[in-house]
Amino acid sequence: MTPRSPDAGDVVRARAVTMSYGGVDVLHGIDLDIRRGEVFALLGPNGAGKTTTVEILEGFRRRSAGEVQVLGADPEHGDDAWRARIGLVLQSWRDHRRWQVGELLTHFASYYPDPRDPAALLSLVGLAEQAGQQVERLSGGQRRRLDVALGIVGRPELLFLDEPTTGFDPQARYDFHTLVERLAGEEGVTVLLTTHDLAEAERLADRIAMLVGGRIRACGTPAELARRAAARAEVRWTADDGTARHERTADPSRLVWELHRQAEGPIPGLEVRRPTLEDTYLHMVRREADGAESAVPEEATAV
Ligand SMILES: Nc1ncnc2c1ncn2[C@@H]1O[C@H](COP(=O)(O)OP(=O)(O)OP(=O)(O)O)[C@@H](O)[C@H]1O
């Protein structure tokens, strides 16, 4: 593949990234390009390799092989100036329990050259009333909002959100989605979000990469992926011997016509269905769980 120039607008560029833990391969060659200002969702079930991928991009984990550039640098060698340009909302962050919320945010703000105003930020994430409260007394959802505030206090160019809405009630989830849209839309922040919630990915992301079993199985805009999913219709019918049959085809009219001809009349139990994106995702996840990974045809790269 011809390397693109650094000004091509890619904030993240990964090629053939692999990862093994103690000889067990969990990433099997990930290619990823994330463009400036894009909200990119890495969607996958538990254990797919989302956190591992993100930690490699953040510079917290040493990859086994492959090339990675994030904001123009290899994350394994990112310096403090590079680190100040990225924001992290991690999955489990449990320090500073005895600090007051406002104090903690002000403390973190002091690490950055051009931080957001802590009080305004607390309002933005819906924690203004908790400014004087100890971190350990926050509810799970409030804690997560504080994590988000800490992630964006330094005005990052690139924000990593690792399963950010875990534990959010519907209102908090809605508020959070609005905040991400605002950060990306109004401030041009590039966002890499991991989630196992397809609806969340569809709602927020410009592009979605489906990571299943350490491989990217499909990547595209939500509309592209939905179109691709619907391209092969599923035809179900009942055969002469009474057994249920089904077939996936790009040309359901032809199959139905052939079945009609063979049956010499109405086809018993006929059903024609266009799969949704959710059907496709669940199908990939189930095949992986059944150990049929090599048979999954949708493998793709996110470039
Ligand atoms: N430090 C580690 N040592 C050994 N195996 C690990 C380690 N971290 C992760 N794994 C394994 O790597 C695989 C991918 O894990 P990872 O946490 O990246 O998945 P994930 O997609 O983020 O999952 P989840 O949605 O559950 O957070 C899993 O099988 C996990 O058990």
Short mmCIF file of C-alpha atoms and ligand atoms in Angstrom, two decimals:
data_model
loop_
_atom_site.label_atom_id
_atom_site.label_comp_id
_atom_site.label_asym_id
_atom_site.label_seq_id
_atom_site.Cartn_x
_atom_site.Cartn_y
_atom_site.Cartn_z
CA MET A 1 0.00 0.00 0.00
CA THR A 2 1.33 3.47 -0.88
CA PRO A 3 1.84 5.52 2.28
CA ARG A 4 -0.22 8.69 2.37
CA SER A 5 1.40 11.99 3.23
CA PRO A 6 1.05 13.20 6.85
CA ASP A 7 -1.11 16.13 5.71
CA ALA A 8 -3.79 13.79 4.38
CA GLY A 9 -5.84 14.59 7.47
CA ASP A 10 -5.40 11.31 9.31
CA VAL A 11 -5.15 11.72 13.04
CA VAL A 12 -4.76 7.99 13.55
CA ARG A 13 -3.10 5.64 11.13
CA ALA A 14 -2.47 2.00 11.99
CA ARG A 15 -1.20 -0.77 9.75
CA ALA A 16 -1.08 -4.53 10.40
CA VAL A 17 -1.20 -4.10 14.17
CA THR A 18 -1.05 -7.35 16.08
CA MET A 19 -1.10 -8.10 19.77
CA SER A 20 -0.43 -11.27 21.72
CA TYR A 21 -0.80 -11.75 25.43
CA GLY A 22 1.45 -14.59 26.56
CA GLY A 23 1.38 -16.25 23.14
CA VAL A 24 -2.38 -15.79 22.66
CA ASP A 25 -3.17 -13.59 19.65
CA VAL A 26 -5.94 -11.10 20.36
CA LEU A 27 -5.39 -8.64 17.48
CA HIS A 28 -4.78 -10.22 14.09
CA GLY A 29 -3.59 -7.30 11.93
CA ILE A 30 -5.64 -4.14 12.38
CA ASP A 31 -5.59 -1.38 9.73
CA LEU A 32 -7.21 1.87 10.81
CA ASP A 33 -7.36 5.44 9.49
CA ILE A 34 -9.23 8.07 11.48
CA ARG A 35 -9.60 11.49 9.89
CA ARG A 36 -9.45 14.86 11.59
CA GLY A 37 -12.81 15.93 13.03
CA GLU A 38 -14.33 12.49 12.62
CA VAL A 39 -16.27 10.56 15.28
CA PHE A 40 -15.12 6.99 14.76
CA ALA A 41 -16.69 4.08 16.63
CA LEU A 42 -14.90 0.82 17.27
CA LEU A 43 -17.82 -1.51 17.81
CA GLY A 44 -17.44 -5.02 19.14
CA PRO A 45 -18.58 -7.52 21.76
CA ASN A 46 -16.80 -8.21 25.06
CA GLY A 47 -13.26 -9.43 24.49
CA ALA A 48 -13.13 -8.33 20.82
CA GLY A 49 -9.94 -6.33 21.40
CA LYS A 50 -11.34 -2.78 21.56
CA THR A 51 -9.54 -1.73 24.75
CA THR A 52 -6.32 -3.38 23.59
CA THR A 53 -6.49 -1.43 20.31
CA VAL A 54 -7.23 1.85 22.04
CA GLU A 55 -4.49 1.34 24.64
CA ILE A 56 -1.98 0.74 21.83
CA LEU A 57 -3.09 3.98 20.16
CA GLU A 58 -2.88 5.84 23.48
CA GLY A 59 0.66 4.58 24.08
CA PHE A 60 -0.29 2.58 27.18
CA ARG A 61 0.32 -0.80 25.61
CA ARG A 62 3.21 -2.01 23.49
CA ARG A 63 1.98 -3.68 20.31
CA SER A 64 3.48 -6.98 19.21
CA ALA A 65 3.92 -5.80 15.60
CA GLY A 66 2.70 -3.24 13.09
CA GLU A 67 2.94 0.49 12.45
CA VAL A 68 1.05 3.18 14.36
CA GLN A 69 0.98 6.97 14.00
CA VAL A 70 -1.23 9.10 16.25
CA LEU A 71 -1.10 12.87 15.75
CA GLY A 72 2.05 12.34 13.73
CA ALA A 73 3.97 10.33 16.36
CA ASP A 74 4.42 6.70 17.30
CA PRO A 75 2.50 6.43 20.60
CA GLU A 76 5.27 4.30 22.09
CA HIS A 77 7.50 7.37 21.88
CA GLY A 78 4.95 10.13 22.54
CA ASP A 79 6.35 12.96 24.70
CA ASP A 80 4.50 15.26 27.13
CA ALA A 81 3.61 17.77 24.40
CA TRP A 82 2.07 14.94 22.35
CA ARG A 83 0.25 13.58 25.41
CA ALA A 84 -1.27 17.01 26.11
CA ARG A 85 -2.98 16.86 22.70
CA ILE A 86 -4.94 13.72 23.52
CA GLY A 87 -7.76 13.22 26.01
CA LEU A 88 -8.63 9.93 27.65
CA VAL A 89 -11.79 8.61 29.21
CA LEU A 90 -10.74 5.21 30.42
CA GLN A 91 -12.86 2.26 31.48
CA SER A 92 -11.80 2.07 35.10
CA TRP A 93 -10.23 5.03 36.74
CA ARG A 94 -10.34 4.87 40.49
CA ASP A 95 -7.81 7.33 41.93
CA HIS A 96 -8.30 10.56 43.86
CA ARG A 97 -11.34 9.29 45.75
CA ARG A 98 -10.99 11.80 48.57
CA TRP A 99 -10.62 14.88 46.38
CA GLN A 100 -13.47 17.29 45.87
CA VAL A 101 -14.81 17.25 42.33
CA GLY A 102 -14.02 20.92 41.58
CA GLU A 103 -10.55 20.69 43.15
CA LEU A 104 -9.67 17.62 41.14
CA LEU A 105 -10.70 19.21 37.88
CA THR A 106 -8.75 22.39 38.69
CA HIS A 107 -5.72 20.26 39.57
CA PHE A 108 -5.89 18.38 36.25
CA ALA A 109 -6.44 21.64 34.35
CA SER A 110 -3.09 22.90 35.70
CA TYR A 111 -1.25 20.24 33.68
CA TYR A 112 -2.35 21.75 30.35
CA PRO A 113 -1.23 24.88 28.51
CA ASP A 114 -4.75 26.04 27.54
CA PRO A 115 -7.28 24.26 29.74
CA ARG A 116 -11.03 24.75 29.86
CA ASP A 117 -12.48 26.68 32.75
CA PRO A 118 -13.22 24.02 35.43
CA ALA A 119 -16.48 25.62 36.62
CA ALA A 120 -17.84 25.97 33.08
CA LEU A 121 -16.80 22.40 32.35
CA LEU A 122 -18.65 21.07 35.40
CA SER A 123 -21.80 22.79 34.11
CA LEU A 124 -21.21 21.36 30.67
CA VAL A 125 -21.14 17.78 32.00
CA GLY A 126 -24.00 18.36 34.45
CA LEU A 127 -21.95 18.28 37.66
CA ALA A 128 -22.16 21.93 38.77
CA GLU A 129 -24.00 20.96 41.96
CA GLN A 130 -21.39 18.34 42.84
CA ALA A 131 -18.39 20.73 42.70
CA GLY A 132 -17.82 20.54 46.47
CA GLN A 133 -18.57 16.84 46.82
CA GLN A 134 -15.93 14.17 47.39
CA VAL A 135 -15.25 12.00 44.37
CA GLU A 136 -15.95 8.79 46.33
CA ARG A 137 -19.48 10.02 47.08
CA LEU A 138 -20.49 10.40 43.45
CA SER A 139 -22.88 7.90 41.89
CA GLY A 140 -21.57 5.65 39.12
CA GLY A 141 -23.07 7.83 36.39
CA GLN A 142 -21.81 11.05 38.01
CA ARG A 143 -18.37 9.45 38.27
CA ARG A 144 -18.44 8.74 34.57
CA ARG A 145 -19.40 12.37 33.84
CA LEU A 146 -16.38 13.44 35.89
CA ASP A 147 -14.23 11.04 33.84
CA VAL A 148 -15.49 12.78 30.69
CA ALA A 149 -14.73 16.22 32.18
CA LEU A 150 -11.20 15.08 33.07
CA GLY A 151 -10.80 13.75 29.53
CA ILE A 152 -11.63 17.05 27.87
CA VAL A 153 -10.28 19.60 30.38
CA GLY A 154 -7.07 20.01 28.33
CA ARG A 155 -8.95 20.75 25.06
CA PRO A 156 -7.67 17.60 23.33
CA GLU A 157 -7.47 17.36 19.55
CA LEU A 158 -8.12 13.64 19.82
CA LEU A 159 -10.39 12.19 22.45
CA PHE A 160 -10.47 8.48 23.33
CA LEU A 161 -13.72 7.34 24.90
CA ASP A 162 -13.58 3.73 26.07
CA GLU A 163 -17.14 2.51 26.63
CA PRO A 164 -18.07 5.92 27.99
CA THR A 165 -21.77 5.43 28.69
CA THR A 166 -21.51 2.26 30.77
CA GLY A 167 -23.72 2.86 33.81
CA PHE A 168 -25.49 5.91 32.38
CA ASP A 169 -29.24 6.31 32.73
CA PRO A 170 -31.12 7.31 29.55
CA GLN A 171 -30.97 11.05 30.32
CA ALA A 172 -27.23 10.92 31.09
CA ARG A 173 -26.68 8.95 27.88
CA TYR A 174 -28.63 11.52 25.89
CA ASP A 175 -26.69 14.39 27.50
CA PHE A 176 -23.43 12.63 26.80
CA HIS A 177 -24.29 12.03 23.14
CA THR A 178 -25.18 15.72 22.79
CA LEU A 179 -21.84 16.65 24.36
CA VAL A 180 -19.87 14.42 21.97
CA GLU A 181 -21.75 15.86 18.98
CA ARG A 182 -20.93 19.34 20.21
CA LEU A 183 -17.23 18.58 20.76
CA ALA A 184 -16.93 17.10 17.29
CA GLY A 185 -19.28 19.46 15.45
CA GLU A 186 -18.40 22.81 17.01
CA GLU A 187 -14.86 22.28 18.24
CA GLY A 188 -13.56 19.87 15.59
CA VAL A 189 -12.35 17.31 18.15
CA THR A 190 -11.58 13.92 16.64
CA VAL A 191 -13.23 11.20 18.71
CA LEU A 192 -12.47 7.49 18.92
CA LEU A 193 -15.24 5.79 20.79
CA THR A 194 -15.40 2.13 21.76
CA THR A 195 -18.75 0.59 22.43
CA HIS A 196 -20.66 -2.65 22.21
CA ASP A 197 -23.87 -0.74 21.67
CA LEU A 198 -24.73 -0.59 17.96
CA ALA A 199 -27.41 2.06 18.51
CA GLU A 200 -24.85 4.30 20.22
CA ALA A 201 -22.38 3.81 17.36
CA GLU A 202 -25.07 4.55 14.76
CA ARG A 203 -26.20 7.65 16.61
CA LEU A 204 -22.77 9.18 17.16
CA ALA A 205 -20.30 7.91 14.62
CA ASP A 206 -19.40 9.21 11.19
CA ARG A 207 -17.84 5.79 10.59
CA ILE A 208 -18.06 2.48 12.40
CA ALA A 209 -15.51 -0.33 12.38
CA MET A 210 -16.86 -3.66 13.57
CA LEU A 211 -14.15 -5.46 15.54
CA VAL A 212 -14.93 -9.10 16.23
CA GLY A 213 -12.38 -11.64 17.45
CA GLY A 214 -9.46 -9.23 16.96
CA ARG A 215 -10.28 -8.54 13.30
CA ILE A 216 -12.10 -5.64 11.66
CA ARG A 217 -14.99 -7.35 9.89
CA ALA A 218 -16.62 -4.31 8.33
CA CYS A 219 -16.10 -0.57 8.23
CA GLY A 220 -18.05 2.33 6.79
CA THR A 221 -20.60 5.02 7.52
CA PRO A 222 -23.71 3.74 9.31
CA ALA A 223 -25.67 4.22 6.05
CA GLU A 224 -23.08 2.29 3.98
CA LEU A 225 -23.02 -0.57 6.46
CA ALA A 226 -26.82 -0.70 6.57
CA ARG A 227 -26.95 -0.75 2.76
CA ARG A 228 -24.37 -3.54 2.62
CA ALA A 229 -26.28 -5.51 5.24
CA ALA A 230 -29.52 -5.19 3.27
CA ALA A 231 -27.90 -6.11 -0.05
CA ARG A 232 -28.33 -9.84 0.56
CA ALA A 233 -31.91 -10.69 1.37
CA GLU A 234 -32.87 -13.78 3.30
CA VAL A 235 -35.51 -15.98 1.71
CA ARG A 236 -37.28 -18.52 3.93
CA TRP A 237 -39.74 -21.16 2.83
CA THR A 238 -40.99 -24.64 3.67
CA ALA A 239 -39.80 -27.44 1.41
CA ASP A 240 -41.95 -30.29 0.08
CA ASP A 241 -40.79 -32.57 2.89
CA GLY A 242 -41.96 -30.00 5.45
CA THR A 243 -38.46 -28.80 6.49
CA ALA A 244 -37.75 -25.11 6.94
CA ARG A 245 -35.25 -23.76 4.38
CA HIS A 246 -33.46 -20.46 4.11
CA GLU A 247 -31.00 -18.88 1.68
CA ARG A 248 -29.17 -15.53 1.49
CA THR A 249 -29.17 -14.00 -1.97
CA ALA A 250 -28.56 -10.70 -3.72
CA ASP A 251 -31.40 -11.53 -6.12
CA PRO A 252 -34.40 -12.70 -4.09
CA SER A 253 -36.87 -12.24 -6.98
CA ARG A 254 -35.02 -14.82 -9.05
CA LEU A 255 -34.92 -17.34 -6.18
CA VAL A 256 -38.61 -16.82 -5.45
CA TRP A 257 -39.41 -17.19 -9.14
CA GLU A 258 -37.47 -20.49 -9.29
CA LEU A 259 -39.14 -21.79 -6.14
CA HIS A 260 -42.51 -20.81 -7.54
CA ARG A 261 -41.79 -22.66 -10.76
CA GLN A 262 -40.61 -25.78 -8.89
CA ALA A 263 -43.62 -25.71 -6.57
CA GLU A 264 -45.90 -25.15 -9.54
CA GLY A 265 -47.88 -22.73 -7.42
CA PRO A 266 -47.71 -20.84 -4.12
CA ILE A 267 -44.57 -21.38 -2.02
CA PRO A 268 -45.46 -22.57 1.48
CA GLY A 269 -44.10 -20.43 4.34
CA LEU A 270 -42.47 -17.89 1.99
CA GLU A 271 -40.77 -14.94 3.68
CA VAL A 272 -38.33 -12.45 2.16
CA ARG A 273 -36.41 -10.28 4.57
CA ARG A 274 -33.69 -7.61 4.20
CA PRO A 275 -31.26 -7.93 7.12
CA THR A 276 -30.65 -4.84 9.22
CA LEU A 277 -27.24 -3.71 10.38
CA GLU A 278 -28.07 -5.22 13.76
CA ASP A 279 -28.78 -8.62 12.16
CA THR A 280 -25.39 -8.51 10.44
CA TYR A 281 -23.55 -7.49 13.59
CA LEU A 282 -25.22 -10.20 15.68
CA HIS A 283 -24.53 -12.73 12.94
CA MET A 284 -20.79 -11.88 13.03
CA VAL A 285 -20.69 -12.02 16.81
CA ARG A 286 -22.49 -15.39 16.93
CA ARG A 287 -20.28 -16.91 14.25
CA GLU A 288 -17.23 -15.83 16.19
CA ALA A 289 -18.67 -17.27 19.40
CA ASP A 290 -19.36 -20.54 17.56
CA GLY A 291 -15.71 -20.67 16.45
CA ALA A 292 -16.54 -20.14 12.77
CA GLU A 293 -14.35 -17.06 12.44
CA SER A 294 -12.57 -18.09 9.25
CA ALA A 295 -15.90 -18.51 7.51
CA VAL A 296 -16.94 -14.90 8.13
CA PRO A 297 -16.70 -13.25 4.73
CA GLU A 298 -17.02 -9.61 5.74
CA GLU A 299 -13.41 -8.99 6.81
CA ALA A 300 -12.38 -5.45 5.95
CA THR A 301 -9.92 -2.76 6.90
CA ALA A 302 -10.89 0.58 8.34
CA VAL A 303 -9.01 2.71 5.86
N1 LIG B 1 -3.36 -7.92 30.19
C1 LIG B 1 -3.90 -8.96 29.55
N2 LIG B 1 -3.36 -10.19 29.64
C2 LIG B 1 -3.88 -11.24 28.99
N3 LIG B 1 -4.98 -11.17 28.20
C3 LIG B 1 -5.57 -9.98 28.09
C4 LIG B 1 -5.08 -8.80 28.75
N4 LIG B 1 -5.88 -7.76 28.43
C5 LIG B 1 -6.84 -8.26 27.60
N5 LIG B 1 -6.66 -9.58 27.40
C6 LIG B 1 -7.48 -10.45 26.52
O1 LIG B 1 -7.48 -9.88 25.22
C7 LIG B 1 -8.76 -10.01 24.64
C8 LIG B 1 -9.26 -8.62 24.22
O2 LIG B 1 -9.50 -7.87 25.40
P1 LIG B 1 -9.98 -6.35 25.35
O3 LIG B 1 -10.06 -5.86 26.77
O4 LIG B 1 -9.10 -5.61 24.43
O5 LIG B 1 -11.43 -6.49 24.71
P2 LIG B 1 -12.63 -5.45 24.65
O6 LIG B 1 -13.15 -5.54 23.28
O7 LIG B 1 -12.19 -4.13 25.14
O8 LIG B 1 -13.67 -6.09 25.65
P3 LIG B 1 -14.76 -5.41 26.65
O9 LIG B 1 -15.88 -4.91 25.81
O10 LIG B 1 -15.17 -6.57 27.50
O11 LIG B 1 -14.05 -4.33 27.43
C9 LIG B 1 -9.65 -10.71 25.64
O12 LIG B 1 -9.69 -12.08 25.31
C10 LIG B 1 -8.93 -10.48 26.95
O13 LIG B 1 -9.18 -11.56 27.83
#
